[in-house]
Every structure is written in structure tokens, then in C-alpha cells.
Coordinates of C-alpha atoms and ligand atoms in Angstrom, one line a residue:
M297 CA -37.8 15.2 -21.6
V298 CA -35.2 16.5 -18.7
L299 CA -36.0 19.9 -17.7
P300 CA -33.0 22.7 -17.5
Y301 CA -30.8 22.5 -14.1
K302 CA -31.9 25.0 -10.9
H303 CA -30.6 25.1 -7.8
E304 CA -32.3 23.4 -5.2
P305 CA -33.9 26.8 -3.2
F306 CA -33.4 27.1 0.9
T307 CA -35.6 26.7 3.0
D308 CA -37.0 29.4 4.5
F309 CA -37.0 29.3 8.5
S310 CA -39.0 32.3 9.1
N311 CA -41.7 30.5 8.1
E312 CA -43.7 28.8 10.9
D313 CA -44.7 25.3 9.3
N314 CA -40.8 24.8 8.2
R315 CA -39.5 25.5 11.4
K316 CA -42.2 22.8 12.5
K317 CA -41.1 20.4 9.7
F318 CA -37.5 20.7 10.8
L319 CA -38.3 20.1 14.3
A320 CA -40.2 17.0 13.2
G321 CA -36.7 16.1 11.4
L322 CA -35.0 16.5 14.4
D323 CA -37.4 14.0 16.4
L324 CA -37.1 11.6 13.6
V325 CA -33.5 11.4 13.8
N326 CA -33.2 11.4 17.6
S327 CA -35.6 8.5 17.3
Y328 CA -33.0 6.2 15.7
L329 CA -30.0 7.4 17.7
G330 CA -27.1 4.9 18.4
K331 CA -28.1 2.8 15.9
D332 CA -25.8 0.2 14.4
Y333 CA -24.7 0.3 11.0
D334 CA -22.8 -2.0 8.5
L335 CA -20.0 -2.0 5.9
V336 CA -21.5 -2.7 2.2
I337 CA -19.4 -4.7 0.0
G338 CA -20.7 -6.0 -2.9
G339 CA -24.5 -5.4 -2.1
Q340 CA -24.1 -7.3 1.6
R341 CA -23.8 -6.0 4.7
V342 CA -20.9 -6.6 6.5
T343 CA -20.4 -5.8 10.6
T344 CA -17.3 -5.4 12.3
E345 CA -16.5 -5.7 15.9
E346 CA -14.2 -2.6 15.8
K347 CA -16.6 0.4 15.7
I348 CA -16.2 4.1 14.7
I349 CA -18.9 5.9 17.3
S350 CA -20.0 8.7 15.6
I351 CA -20.9 11.6 18.5
N352 CA -22.6 14.5 18.6
P353 CA -20.3 17.0 18.7
A354 CA -22.4 19.6 20.8
N355 CA -22.9 17.0 23.6
K356 CA -20.1 14.3 23.5
E357 CA -22.5 11.8 25.6
E358 CA -24.9 11.7 22.3
V359 CA -23.8 8.5 20.1
I360 CA -25.4 9.3 16.9
G361 CA -24.7 5.9 15.8
R362 CA -21.9 2.9 15.7
V363 CA -20.6 2.3 12.7
A364 CA -18.8 -1.1 11.8
K365 CA -14.8 -0.3 10.6
A366 CA -13.0 -1.7 7.7
S367 CA -10.0 -3.5 8.4
R368 CA -7.5 -3.8 5.4
D369 CA -9.0 -7.2 4.5
L370 CA -12.5 -6.1 3.8
A371 CA -10.8 -3.2 2.4
E372 CA -9.3 -5.9 -0.6
Q373 CA -12.9 -7.4 -0.4
A374 CA -14.7 -4.2 -1.7
M375 CA -11.9 -3.8 -4.1
Q376 CA -12.6 -7.0 -5.4
E377 CA -16.1 -6.4 -6.0
A378 CA -15.8 -3.0 -7.3
L379 CA -13.6 -4.6 -9.9
K380 CA -15.9 -7.6 -10.7
A381 CA -19.0 -4.7 -11.0
F382 CA -17.0 -2.4 -13.1
E383 CA -16.9 -5.0 -15.9
T384 CA -21.0 -4.3 -16.4
W385 CA -21.4 -0.9 -14.9
R386 CA -19.0 0.4 -17.4
K387 CA -21.0 -0.6 -20.4
S388 CA -24.7 0.4 -19.0
K389 CA -26.4 3.6 -20.2
P390 CA -25.5 7.3 -19.2
E391 CA -29.1 7.7 -19.5
M392 CA -29.9 4.7 -16.8
R393 CA -27.1 5.9 -14.5
A394 CA -28.6 9.7 -14.6
D395 CA -31.6 8.5 -14.1
I396 CA -30.3 6.7 -10.7
L397 CA -28.7 10.1 -9.9
F398 CA -32.1 11.8 -10.3
K399 CA -34.3 9.5 -8.4
A400 CA -32.0 9.3 -5.7
A401 CA -31.9 13.4 -5.6
N402 CA -36.0 13.2 -5.7
I403 CA -35.6 10.4 -2.7
V404 CA -33.4 13.0 -0.7
R405 CA -35.7 16.0 -1.4
M406 CA -38.6 14.0 0.2
R407 CA -36.1 13.4 3.1
K408 CA -34.6 17.0 3.5
T409 CA -35.3 17.8 7.0
E410 CA -34.3 14.1 8.1
F411 CA -31.0 14.5 6.2
S412 CA -30.4 18.5 7.4
A413 CA -31.6 17.4 11.2
L414 CA -28.8 14.3 10.7
L415 CA -26.0 16.6 10.2
V416 CA -26.9 19.1 12.7
K417 CA -26.7 16.0 15.2
E418 CA -23.8 14.3 13.9
A419 CA -21.9 17.9 12.4
G420 CA -22.9 19.9 14.8
K421 CA -24.2 22.5 11.8
S422 CA -27.1 25.0 12.4
W423 CA -30.3 24.5 10.6
R424 CA -29.2 27.1 8.2
E425 CA -26.0 25.4 7.4
A426 CA -27.2 21.8 7.4
D427 CA -30.3 22.7 4.8
A428 CA -27.8 24.3 2.6
D429 CA -25.6 21.1 2.9
V430 CA -28.2 18.8 1.8
A431 CA -29.2 21.4 -1.1
E432 CA -25.9 21.5 -2.6
G433 CA -26.1 17.3 -2.3
I434 CA -29.2 17.4 -4.5
D435 CA -27.4 20.2 -6.6
F436 CA -25.0 17.7 -7.5
M437 CA -26.9 15.2 -8.4
E438 CA -28.9 16.9 -10.4
Y439 CA -26.0 19.0 -12.5
Y440 CA -23.7 15.7 -13.0
A441 CA -26.5 13.6 -14.7
R442 CA -27.4 16.3 -16.8
Q443 CA -23.9 16.8 -17.0
M444 CA -23.5 13.3 -18.1
L445 CA -26.3 13.3 -20.4
E446 CA -24.6 16.0 -22.8
L447 CA -21.5 14.4 -22.8
K448 CA -22.7 10.7 -23.2
E449 CA -22.1 11.1 -27.3
G450 CA -18.9 12.3 -26.7
V451 CA -17.7 15.4 -28.9
P452 CA -17.8 15.6 -33.1
V453 CA -14.6 15.4 -34.9
E454 CA -13.5 15.7 -38.3
S455 CA -13.9 12.7 -40.9
R456 CA -12.6 12.5 -44.5
P457 CA -14.4 10.6 -47.0
G458 CA -15.0 6.9 -47.0
E459 CA -13.4 7.2 -42.9
L460 CA -15.6 7.4 -40.1
N461 CA -13.8 9.4 -36.9
K462 CA -15.6 9.4 -33.4
F463 CA -14.3 10.7 -30.5
F464 CA -16.3 9.7 -27.1
Y465 CA -15.5 9.3 -23.1
I466 CA -15.2 5.9 -21.6
P467 CA -15.0 5.4 -17.5
L468 CA -11.6 4.9 -16.0
G469 CA -12.6 2.1 -13.6
V470 CA -12.1 1.8 -9.7
G471 CA -11.9 5.2 -7.9
V472 CA -11.4 5.8 -3.8
V473 CA -13.5 8.4 -2.8
I474 CA -12.3 9.9 0.5
S475 CA -14.5 12.8 2.1
P476 CA -14.1 14.8 4.3
W477 CA -16.7 15.6 7.8
N478 CA -17.6 19.5 6.9
F479 CA -19.8 18.9 4.1
A480 CA -20.4 15.4 5.2
F481 CA -23.7 14.8 2.8
A482 CA -22.6 17.4 0.1
I483 CA -19.3 17.1 -0.4
M484 CA -19.5 12.9 0.2
A485 CA -22.7 12.7 -2.4
G486 CA -21.3 14.9 -5.0
T487 CA -17.9 13.2 -5.3
T488 CA -19.4 9.6 -5.1
V489 CA -22.2 10.6 -8.0
A490 CA -19.8 12.3 -10.2
A491 CA -17.7 9.0 -10.2
L492 CA -20.8 6.6 -10.7
V493 CA -22.8 8.5 -13.2
T494 CA -19.3 8.3 -15.5
G495 CA -19.3 4.6 -15.0
N496 CA -16.7 4.2 -12.7
T497 CA -17.4 1.8 -9.4
V498 CA -16.5 3.1 -6.3
L499 CA -15.2 2.4 -2.4
L500 CA -16.5 5.1 -0.5
K501 CA -14.3 6.2 2.8
P502 CA -16.3 8.9 4.5
A503 CA -14.7 10.7 7.3
S504 CA -14.4 9.0 10.6
A505 CA -16.4 11.8 12.4
T506 CA -19.7 11.7 9.9
P507 CA -20.1 8.1 8.9
V508 CA -23.5 8.1 9.5
V509 CA -24.8 10.6 7.3
A510 CA -23.2 8.6 4.7
A511 CA -24.4 5.0 5.4
K512 CA -27.9 6.6 5.0
F513 CA -27.2 8.2 1.4
V514 CA -25.6 4.6 0.4
E515 CA -29.1 3.4 1.2
V516 CA -30.6 6.0 -0.8
L517 CA -28.7 5.2 -4.0
E518 CA -29.3 1.5 -3.0
E519 CA -33.0 2.4 -3.3
A520 CA -32.5 4.4 -6.6
G521 CA -31.9 1.4 -8.4
L522 CA -27.7 1.4 -7.9
P523 CA -26.7 -2.1 -8.8
A524 CA -25.1 -4.1 -6.0
G525 CA -20.9 -3.6 -6.0
V526 CA -20.5 -0.4 -8.1
L527 CA -20.6 1.8 -4.8
N528 CA -19.1 0.3 -1.7
Y529 CA -19.6 1.7 1.4
I530 CA -16.0 1.2 3.9
P531 CA -15.4 3.5 6.6
G532 CA -12.6 2.9 8.0
S533 CA -9.0 5.0 9.7
G534 CA -7.8 7.0 7.1
S535 CA -4.0 5.8 7.4
E536 CA -5.2 2.2 7.7
I537 CA -7.3 1.7 5.2
G538 CA -6.5 5.2 3.2
D539 CA -3.5 4.4 2.6
Y540 CA -3.8 0.7 1.8
L541 CA -6.2 1.7 -1.3
V542 CA -4.3 4.5 -2.3
D543 CA -1.5 2.5 -2.7
H544 CA -3.5 -0.6 -3.9
P545 CA -2.2 -1.1 -7.8
K546 CA -6.1 -1.9 -9.0
T547 CA -7.1 1.8 -7.9
R548 CA -7.5 3.8 -11.0
F549 CA -8.2 7.0 -9.3
I550 CA -8.5 8.8 -6.2
S551 CA -11.5 11.6 -5.6
F552 CA -10.1 13.5 -2.0
T553 CA -11.3 16.3 -0.2
G554 CA -9.9 17.6 2.7
S555 CA -6.7 19.0 4.4
R556 CA -3.0 20.2 2.7
E557 CA -1.7 17.6 4.7
V558 CA -3.4 14.1 4.0
G559 CA -4.1 15.5 0.1
V560 CA -0.5 16.1 -0.6
R561 CA 0.4 12.7 1.1
I562 CA -2.4 10.8 -1.3
Y563 CA -0.9 12.6 -4.6
E564 CA 2.8 11.8 -3.4
R565 CA 1.7 8.0 -2.8
A566 CA -0.6 7.5 -5.7
A567 CA 2.3 8.9 -7.7
I568 CA 4.3 5.5 -7.0
V569 CA 3.6 2.9 -9.7
Q570 CA 3.0 -0.6 -7.6
P571 CA 4.2 -4.0 -9.0
G572 CA 0.9 -5.2 -10.9
Q573 CA -0.4 -1.5 -11.8
I574 CA -0.7 -0.6 -15.5
W575 CA -1.6 2.9 -15.5
L576 CA -0.8 6.0 -13.6
K577 CA -3.2 7.1 -11.1
R578 CA -5.2 10.1 -11.2
V579 CA -5.9 12.1 -8.3
I580 CA -8.6 14.8 -8.5
A581 CA -8.0 16.5 -4.5
E582 CA -9.7 19.4 -3.0
M583 CA -7.8 20.7 -0.1
G584 CA -7.3 23.4 2.3
G585 CA -8.1 27.3 1.9
K586 CA -6.7 30.3 4.0
D587 CA -9.5 32.5 2.6
T588 CA -9.3 36.9 2.5
I589 CA -11.8 39.3 2.4
V590 CA -10.1 42.6 1.2
V591 CA -11.7 46.0 2.0
D592 CA -11.5 49.1 0.0
K593 CA -12.0 52.8 1.4
E594 CA -14.3 52.9 -1.3
A595 CA -17.1 50.4 -0.4
D596 CA -19.9 49.7 1.6
L597 CA -18.8 49.2 5.1
E598 CA -22.0 47.6 6.3
L599 CA -21.8 45.5 3.7
A600 CA -18.3 44.6 4.4
A601 CA -18.5 44.1 7.9
Q602 CA -21.8 41.7 7.3
S603 CA -19.9 39.7 4.8
I604 CA -16.9 39.3 7.0
V605 CA -19.0 38.0 9.8
A606 CA -21.1 35.4 7.9
S607 CA -18.2 34.3 5.6
A608 CA -16.1 33.8 9.0
F609 CA -18.1 32.3 11.9
G610 CA -20.6 30.7 9.6
F611 CA -20.6 26.8 10.8
S612 CA -18.0 28.0 13.2
G613 CA -15.5 28.5 10.2
Q614 CA -15.4 25.4 9.2
K615 CA -15.8 25.3 5.7
C616 CA -12.3 25.5 3.4
S617 CA -13.9 28.9 1.9
A618 CA -14.4 30.3 5.5
C619 CA -12.9 33.9 5.6
S620 CA -9.8 33.9 7.9
R621 CA -8.2 36.9 7.0
V622 CA -9.5 40.3 6.5
V623 CA -7.1 43.0 4.7
V624 CA -9.0 46.7 5.0
V625 CA -7.0 49.5 3.6
E626 CA -6.0 51.7 6.1
D627 CA -8.5 54.6 5.9
V628 CA -11.1 52.5 6.6
Y629 CA -9.5 49.8 9.1
E630 CA -10.9 50.7 12.2
Q631 CA -14.6 51.4 11.2
V632 CA -14.9 47.9 9.8
I633 CA -13.4 46.2 12.9
N634 CA -15.7 48.1 15.2
R635 CA -18.8 47.1 13.1
V636 CA -17.1 43.6 12.7
T637 CA -16.6 43.2 16.6
E638 CA -20.1 44.5 17.0
L639 CA -21.7 42.1 15.2
T640 CA -19.7 39.1 16.3
N641 CA -20.5 39.7 19.8
Q642 CA -24.1 39.3 18.9
L643 CA -23.6 35.6 17.7
Q644 CA -25.2 33.2 19.6
V645 CA -23.2 30.2 20.4
G646 CA -24.7 26.8 21.6
D647 CA -26.7 23.5 20.7
P648 CA -27.9 23.7 16.9
A649 CA -30.4 21.5 17.5
L650 CA -32.1 25.4 18.6
F651 CA -32.8 27.0 15.6
E652 CA -31.7 30.4 17.4
N653 CA -27.9 29.2 18.0
Y654 CA -25.8 30.3 14.6
T655 CA -22.5 29.3 16.3
G656 CA -22.5 25.6 16.9
P657 CA -19.7 23.6 18.3
V658 CA -16.2 22.9 16.9
V659 CA -16.2 18.8 15.1
D660 CA -14.1 17.1 18.0
Q661 CA -11.7 17.2 20.5
A662 CA -8.6 17.7 18.2
A663 CA -10.2 20.6 16.6
F664 CA -11.3 21.9 19.6
D665 CA -7.5 22.1 21.0
K666 CA -5.8 22.8 17.5
I667 CA -7.9 25.8 17.3
M668 CA -7.7 27.2 20.6
K669 CA -3.7 26.7 20.6
Y670 CA -3.9 28.9 17.4
I671 CA -5.8 31.7 19.8
E672 CA -3.3 31.6 22.0
I673 CA -0.6 32.2 19.4
G674 CA -2.9 34.8 18.1
K675 CA -2.9 36.6 21.2
Q676 CA 0.9 36.8 20.7
E677 CA 0.7 38.0 17.0
G678 CA -2.2 40.5 17.4
T679 CA -4.8 42.4 19.6
L680 CA -7.7 40.0 20.5
V681 CA -11.1 42.3 20.0
A682 CA -13.9 39.5 20.4
G683 CA -13.7 36.0 21.6
G684 CA -10.4 33.9 22.7
E685 CA -12.9 31.5 24.8
G686 CA -13.6 28.0 24.7
D687 CA -16.1 25.2 26.7
N688 CA -15.6 21.7 26.1
S689 CA -17.4 20.4 29.2
K690 CA -20.4 19.3 27.4
G691 CA -19.7 19.9 23.3
Y692 CA -16.4 21.6 21.8
F693 CA -17.7 25.3 21.8
I694 CA -15.3 28.3 20.4
K695 CA -16.6 31.9 21.1
P696 CA -16.4 33.2 17.6
T697 CA -12.5 34.8 17.9
V698 CA -11.7 38.3 16.0
F699 CA -7.6 39.6 16.2
K700 CA -6.5 42.8 14.5
D701 CA -3.2 44.6 13.8
V702 CA -1.4 41.1 12.9
A703 CA 1.6 41.3 10.5
P704 CA 0.2 39.8 7.0
D705 CA 3.2 36.8 7.6
A706 CA 2.0 35.8 11.1
V707 CA 0.9 32.6 11.7
V708 CA -2.6 33.1 11.9
M709 CA -2.5 35.1 9.2
Q710 CA -0.7 31.9 6.8
E711 CA -1.6 28.7 8.7
E712 CA -5.3 27.2 7.8
I713 CA -7.1 27.4 11.5
F714 CA -10.0 25.7 10.1
G715 CA -12.4 27.1 12.9
P716 CA -14.2 30.5 14.3
V717 CA -11.0 33.0 14.0
V718 CA -10.5 35.7 12.2
A719 CA -7.7 37.9 11.9
F720 CA -7.5 41.5 10.4
T721 CA -4.2 43.5 9.0
K722 CA -4.0 47.1 7.1
A723 CA -2.7 48.1 4.1
K724 CA -1.5 51.2 2.7
D725 CA -3.6 50.7 -0.1
F726 CA -5.3 48.5 -2.7
D727 CA -2.4 46.9 -5.1
Q728 CA -0.6 46.2 -1.2
A729 CA -4.0 44.8 0.1
I730 CA -3.8 42.5 -3.1
E731 CA -0.5 41.4 -2.7
I732 CA -1.2 40.8 1.1
A733 CA -4.4 38.7 -0.1
N734 CA -2.0 36.8 -2.3
N735 CA 1.1 35.5 0.3
T736 CA 0.0 32.3 1.2
E737 CA 0.4 29.3 -0.3
Y738 CA -3.3 28.3 -0.8
G739 CA -5.4 29.7 -3.4
L740 CA -9.1 28.5 -2.9
T741 CA -11.8 31.8 -2.1
G742 CA -11.3 35.3 -1.7
A743 CA -13.5 38.4 -1.6
V744 CA -13.4 42.0 -2.6
I745 CA -16.0 44.7 -1.3
S746 CA -15.4 47.9 -3.2
N747 CA -17.3 50.6 -5.3
N748 CA -14.1 51.1 -7.3
R749 CA -14.7 49.1 -10.9
D750 CA -10.8 49.5 -11.5
H751 CA -9.8 48.2 -8.0
I752 CA -12.7 45.3 -9.3
E753 CA -10.9 44.8 -12.7
K754 CA -7.4 44.6 -11.2
A755 CA -8.6 41.8 -8.5
R756 CA -10.2 40.0 -11.5
E757 CA -6.9 39.5 -13.4
D758 CA -4.1 39.7 -10.0
F759 CA -6.4 38.5 -7.1
H760 CA -4.7 34.6 -7.2
V761 CA -7.9 32.2 -6.0
G762 CA -10.1 29.7 -7.9
N763 CA -13.3 31.3 -6.6
L764 CA -13.1 35.3 -6.2
Y765 CA -16.4 37.3 -5.1
F766 CA -17.0 40.9 -5.3
N767 CA -19.5 42.6 -3.0
R768 CA -20.4 39.4 -1.2
G769 CA -18.7 37.0 0.9
C770 CA -16.6 34.3 0.6
T771 CA -18.6 30.8 1.0
G772 CA -21.7 29.9 -0.6
A773 CA -20.6 28.7 -4.1
I774 CA -23.7 27.3 -5.8
V775 CA -23.5 24.0 -8.2
G776 CA -24.1 25.0 -11.8
Y777 CA -23.6 28.7 -11.0
Q778 CA -20.2 28.6 -8.8
P779 CA -18.3 26.1 -10.0
F780 CA -16.1 25.4 -6.9
G781 CA -12.3 24.7 -6.4
G782 CA -8.8 26.1 -5.8
F783 CA -5.2 27.1 -7.2
N784 CA -1.8 26.3 -5.4
M785 CA -2.1 23.9 -2.2
S786 CA -5.8 24.2 -2.4
G787 CA -6.0 21.4 -4.7
T788 CA -5.5 19.7 -8.3
D789 CA -7.0 23.1 -9.9
S790 CA -10.5 21.1 -10.4
K791 CA -13.7 22.5 -10.2
A792 CA -17.0 20.5 -8.1
G793 CA -20.1 21.4 -9.9
G794 CA -18.5 22.8 -13.0
P795 CA -18.9 22.1 -16.5
D796 CA -15.5 19.9 -16.9
Y797 CA -15.5 18.2 -13.4
L798 CA -17.1 15.0 -15.0
L799 CA -14.3 14.9 -17.7
L800 CA -11.9 14.0 -14.6
H801 CA -13.2 10.9 -14.1
M802 CA -13.3 10.0 -17.5
Q803 CA -10.7 9.1 -20.6
A804 CA -11.5 9.9 -24.4
K805 CA -11.3 7.3 -26.6
T806 CA -10.8 8.1 -30.5
T807 CA -12.1 5.3 -33.1
S808 CA -11.5 5.6 -37.0
E809 CA -13.1 3.2 -39.1
M810 CA -12.4 2.9 -42.9
F811 CA -14.6 2.4 -45.8
Ligands
NAP999 P1 -8.5 15.4 6.4 O1 -8.4 15.2 8.0 O2 -7.4 15.5 5.8 O3 -9.3 13.8 6.6 C1 -10.0 13.8 5.0 C2 -10.4 12.5 5.1 O4 -9.2 12.2 4.4 C3 -10.9 11.8 5.9 O5 -11.6 11.0 5.2 C4 -9.9 10.9 6.4 O6 -10.5 10.1 7.4 C5 -9.1 10.7 5.1 N1 -7.5 10.8 5.1 C6 -7.1 10.8 6.5 N2 -5.3 10.3 6.5 C7 -5.5 9.5 5.3 C8 -4.3 9.4 4.3 N3 -3.6 8.7 5.2 N4 -4.9 8.3 3.4 C9 -6.2 8.4 2.8 N5 -7.2 9.1 3.2 C10 -7.0 9.6 4.4 O7 -9.6 16.7 6.3 P2 -10.8 17.1 7.2 O8 -10.6 17.4 8.6 O9 -11.9 16.0 6.9 O10 -11.8 18.3 6.4 C11 -11.4 19.4 6.5 C12 -10.1 20.0 5.5 O11 -10.8 20.0 4.6 C13 -10.0 21.2 5.5 O12 -8.6 21.6 5.3 C14 -10.7 22.2 4.4 O13 -9.8 23.2 3.9 C15 -10.5 20.9 3.3 N6 -11.7 21.1 2.5 C16 -11.0 21.2 1.3 C17 -12.7 21.4 0.4 C18 -12.2 21.9 -1.0 O14 -13.4 21.8 -1.9 N7 -11.3 22.4 -1.5 C19 -14.0 21.0 0.7 C20 -14.2 20.9 1.9 C21 -13.1 20.6 3.0 P3 -10.3 10.1 8.9 O15 -11.6 10.8 8.9 O16 -10.7 8.6 9.0 O17 -9.2 10.5 9.2

């Protein structure tokens, strides 16, 4: 019997035992830093001379791992293995596929502190953020396994006398899964297992900044019983093997999570029918965000300030759902900014391996440079009230930064910064606040802090984002509770961790038999 789905609880770090366990997880990860990791193609370990060097963004000197780097030839070999494996995997029982996910979820649960500690080191997450990332990955496995069990018989349709009609779902084929570094475990694992449990075979290209945690997850799936060739692990350059696989005539679908720029490129390239290609490729794309919290004049202002700070600066603002713009109704504007500034100045910045550090580094030099450039733009476009400084001498640290009096159409109000930077603007009333909230090309998350029922209902209808939250922050969606995904340039309107997500990886077949 399958127990009902319940999300994985977050670890309570106020408990000393849990803190000790986490330190043991960090020790374990420290004991294997710098190791080599191979590609996995058709179940075989394949090494390459060229490596991706994964480093700790809090300490550039520290190498997390040296990971083999797939060339186009190796990507092609992986494609051939995935095509071969598809012929048997597509006929495997959905129950068996679901069981592999349940088993993998359990293995990760047993090694949760190790996986979380690895995210602290490889992605620069704080303990809490890393713990939530791993919990979300476990949730994806538990949730999608159950969803597959519900979908396995298809959906009943009508039959006339002497006729038997059936409607059921079959897999698509070989999927290319391209994942980002910011949820290096959850999104990498979630997008991979959604494709696998539905009967597809997968070529997994993780982000080049975080390939080690993906290598560890591939080992978990092997331990859980996934047959050779069903999942092929091929880290490599996005532009080199990414383009190659997106263009490949045998690629049936692409499941991408990452920036708007790369997502649009994939969408455009995938639309071109290549010689020998006999289908239209499907693209599932989860892209960027420019997420707004709206504060009404009738609102709990302490809740507003706490929600803004947590949503803007958790994981240094490197979440697609991060709050990077705040619109406050003018009556309470100064009050909210003053409290946000106060709370922001209390955040401790430093190596996230130390529990007390809330804000860790940003992911790499390119991110550091880009965010610092936006901070300079922000200084021209508004008034700096907190932060504004960076230090990349040891790791890539940037102080949580707040700008006020920024125009709604300013660059820092429109472009995704993907760092610890939030900008405030004033609205004359709630209607105008919602207008401003909607004036970006994205539509991922948003939140409204208000005690006015009419305003909440207006926002429910008019605030055009995929995930809208009331009287809380705009980050932290939970699988199966708040299915996640955005509108407009935030993606293809899919909802990860939701009841219709798996269908994106399958096609429906109708059979009709006469007696
Ligand atoms: P990114 O630069 O777009 O990279 C994402 C993935 O795409 C990486 O694996 C990258 O490989 C690969 N890639 C790069 N160029 C490619 C190409 N030409 N063809 C195929 N693949 C290519 O994004 P990121 O910096 O990792 O992640 C941050 C972005 O993701 C933000 O914009 C954030 O909002 C978005 N995001 C969205 C969601 C959501 O659910 N909507 C969730 C998380 C993140 P390399 O690493 O080798 O370059």
C-alpha cells in the first residue's frame, strides 16, 4: 500500500543533535573533496581528459570535484544508449518505475545531511536553504511516483455496445534534461525523475557550477535499481553539447530550467525540424523571474518586512522566485523601508558552512560581476539604503542590498539580477500597486501583504503570476502543495510538483476494439 503523500519536514536546527548531525555531514563531504567523477553512458563510467572543476563559491581555492566533460561525440554515444534503453524501459511496469523513485527517495533521506552539506559546499547554500533543497528533491520523487501510479491506467472513456475504447498515456522517447545550479539537487532530481518515471530515457546535463551533487544522485538511482542506459550523466558545456542535443533529430523533448536567455534559445532551436526528425519536439521550460511583493496600507507591516527580507535575501537572492522588487502603497512606504533596512543590516554574511551565516556567496565570478554591475546601475536609479558592497577576495560575497525610490520602469526594476538586491517603489493606491507589479515581462511569483479582503480578491484575479501568495513571502513553494511555475517569459506555463506535470512527459493513445 502506498501511504498518502506528505512533504518531507525541514530539519529543526534549534535542536543540538540535528546541528551535530549536520556537522558530521560536512565532515563526510570534506573527506571526499577534490575527487574525480566520470560520465555515465549506458551504465559505463567514461572519463575525459578535459574536466569541469567544481569549486566552493565561499572559498575559491577549495575544489569540490573534478568532473569529466562530455564532448559532442560522447553526447552522441549517450544518445545512442538512451535510444536503445528506451525500447525496454518504455515497456517497463509503471509500478516498478515508481518503486525505484520510492527507493531513491529513501536512500537520499538516509543521507540527507550529506547531500545538504554537499550543497553548502558546492552551491554556497546556508544550512537551512540546503536542507530545504534536499527535502524538495525527496518530495519530487515521492510525489511523482504516486502521480505515476494514478496515471498508469489512463482515463476512462465511453464505449458503445460491441466496442472497447481505451485512453492511456505512453512515454515520449529520449529527453534531454538541462538543469540549473541554484536548486542543484531539487530541480536536477525532480526534472530527471519526472522524465524517468513516465517511461522515457534521459540525457542529464547538469549546470557546470554544480555537477558533483548530480553525480551523487546518479549513483543513488543506480543503487535504487535503475537499469543501465536509462539515465545517462553527461555534464558539459551548455553551448557545446547543449546545442548539439537540443538540435538532435532523435531528441523527443527537452526539459530545461534556467535563464530566459537560454530558455528562449532552446525553444527556438527545438522548433526547427532537422533532417530525419519525425516529430515536433516538446519543450518544457522553466525560466527567470522578476518577482514582486506588494504591501498594502492596511497590512501587518512587521510581517511585510520579514517576508521581504527572507524572500529577497534567502540564498543571496539566487532563486527564480526571489523578491527583487517591492511596491508599497505610499501611506506606509517609509515605515516598511525603515524596518526592511534594519532587518537587512542584521543579516550575517559569510561562509555558509558556519550555521550562523545567513547570507553566503553568489555562485561564481560571472554572477559576482553581473550583480555588482546592477548595484552600480541601482545607485544611479535610486537611493542606496543598505549594502551595496561586494568582496571577492576569498569567495563571492555581496552584502544584501536595498534601493529605495526606484521608478517602476528602471533597469533594476525590470531585469532579473539574481543576487541579493531588492528595489522599492511607491504606489499611490492598491490598484496602481498591482499595475506596477504586472509591468515586467516575467510572471513567476508574487506576494501581497494585505488585510483588506477586497484587495486580496482583486490581486487573485489581476496579479498575473503563476504562484501568488498572500500574507507570506514569495519563495518556498512545496511540492504537491504549491505546484510551481510561471507565466509569460517565466516559462512554458508548466507546474513542477503539480498534478498535471507528468503529462508533459507523455502522449495519450486511444485504442478502439470491435467485438
Ligand atoms: P542558465 O545559465 O540558463 O543555465 C541553465 C542550464 O542551461 C545549465 O545547465 C547550462 O549549462 C545550460 N545551458 C547554457 N547554455 C545552453 C545552451 N546553449 N543550450 C542548452 N543548455 C544550455 O541558468 P542558471 O544560471 O544555471 O540558473 C539561473 C536561472 O534559472 C535564473 O534565470 C532563474 O530564474 C532560473 N530558474 C528558474 C526556475 C523556474 O522554476 N522557473 C527555477 C530555478 C532557476 P552550463 O552551466 O554549462 O552553462
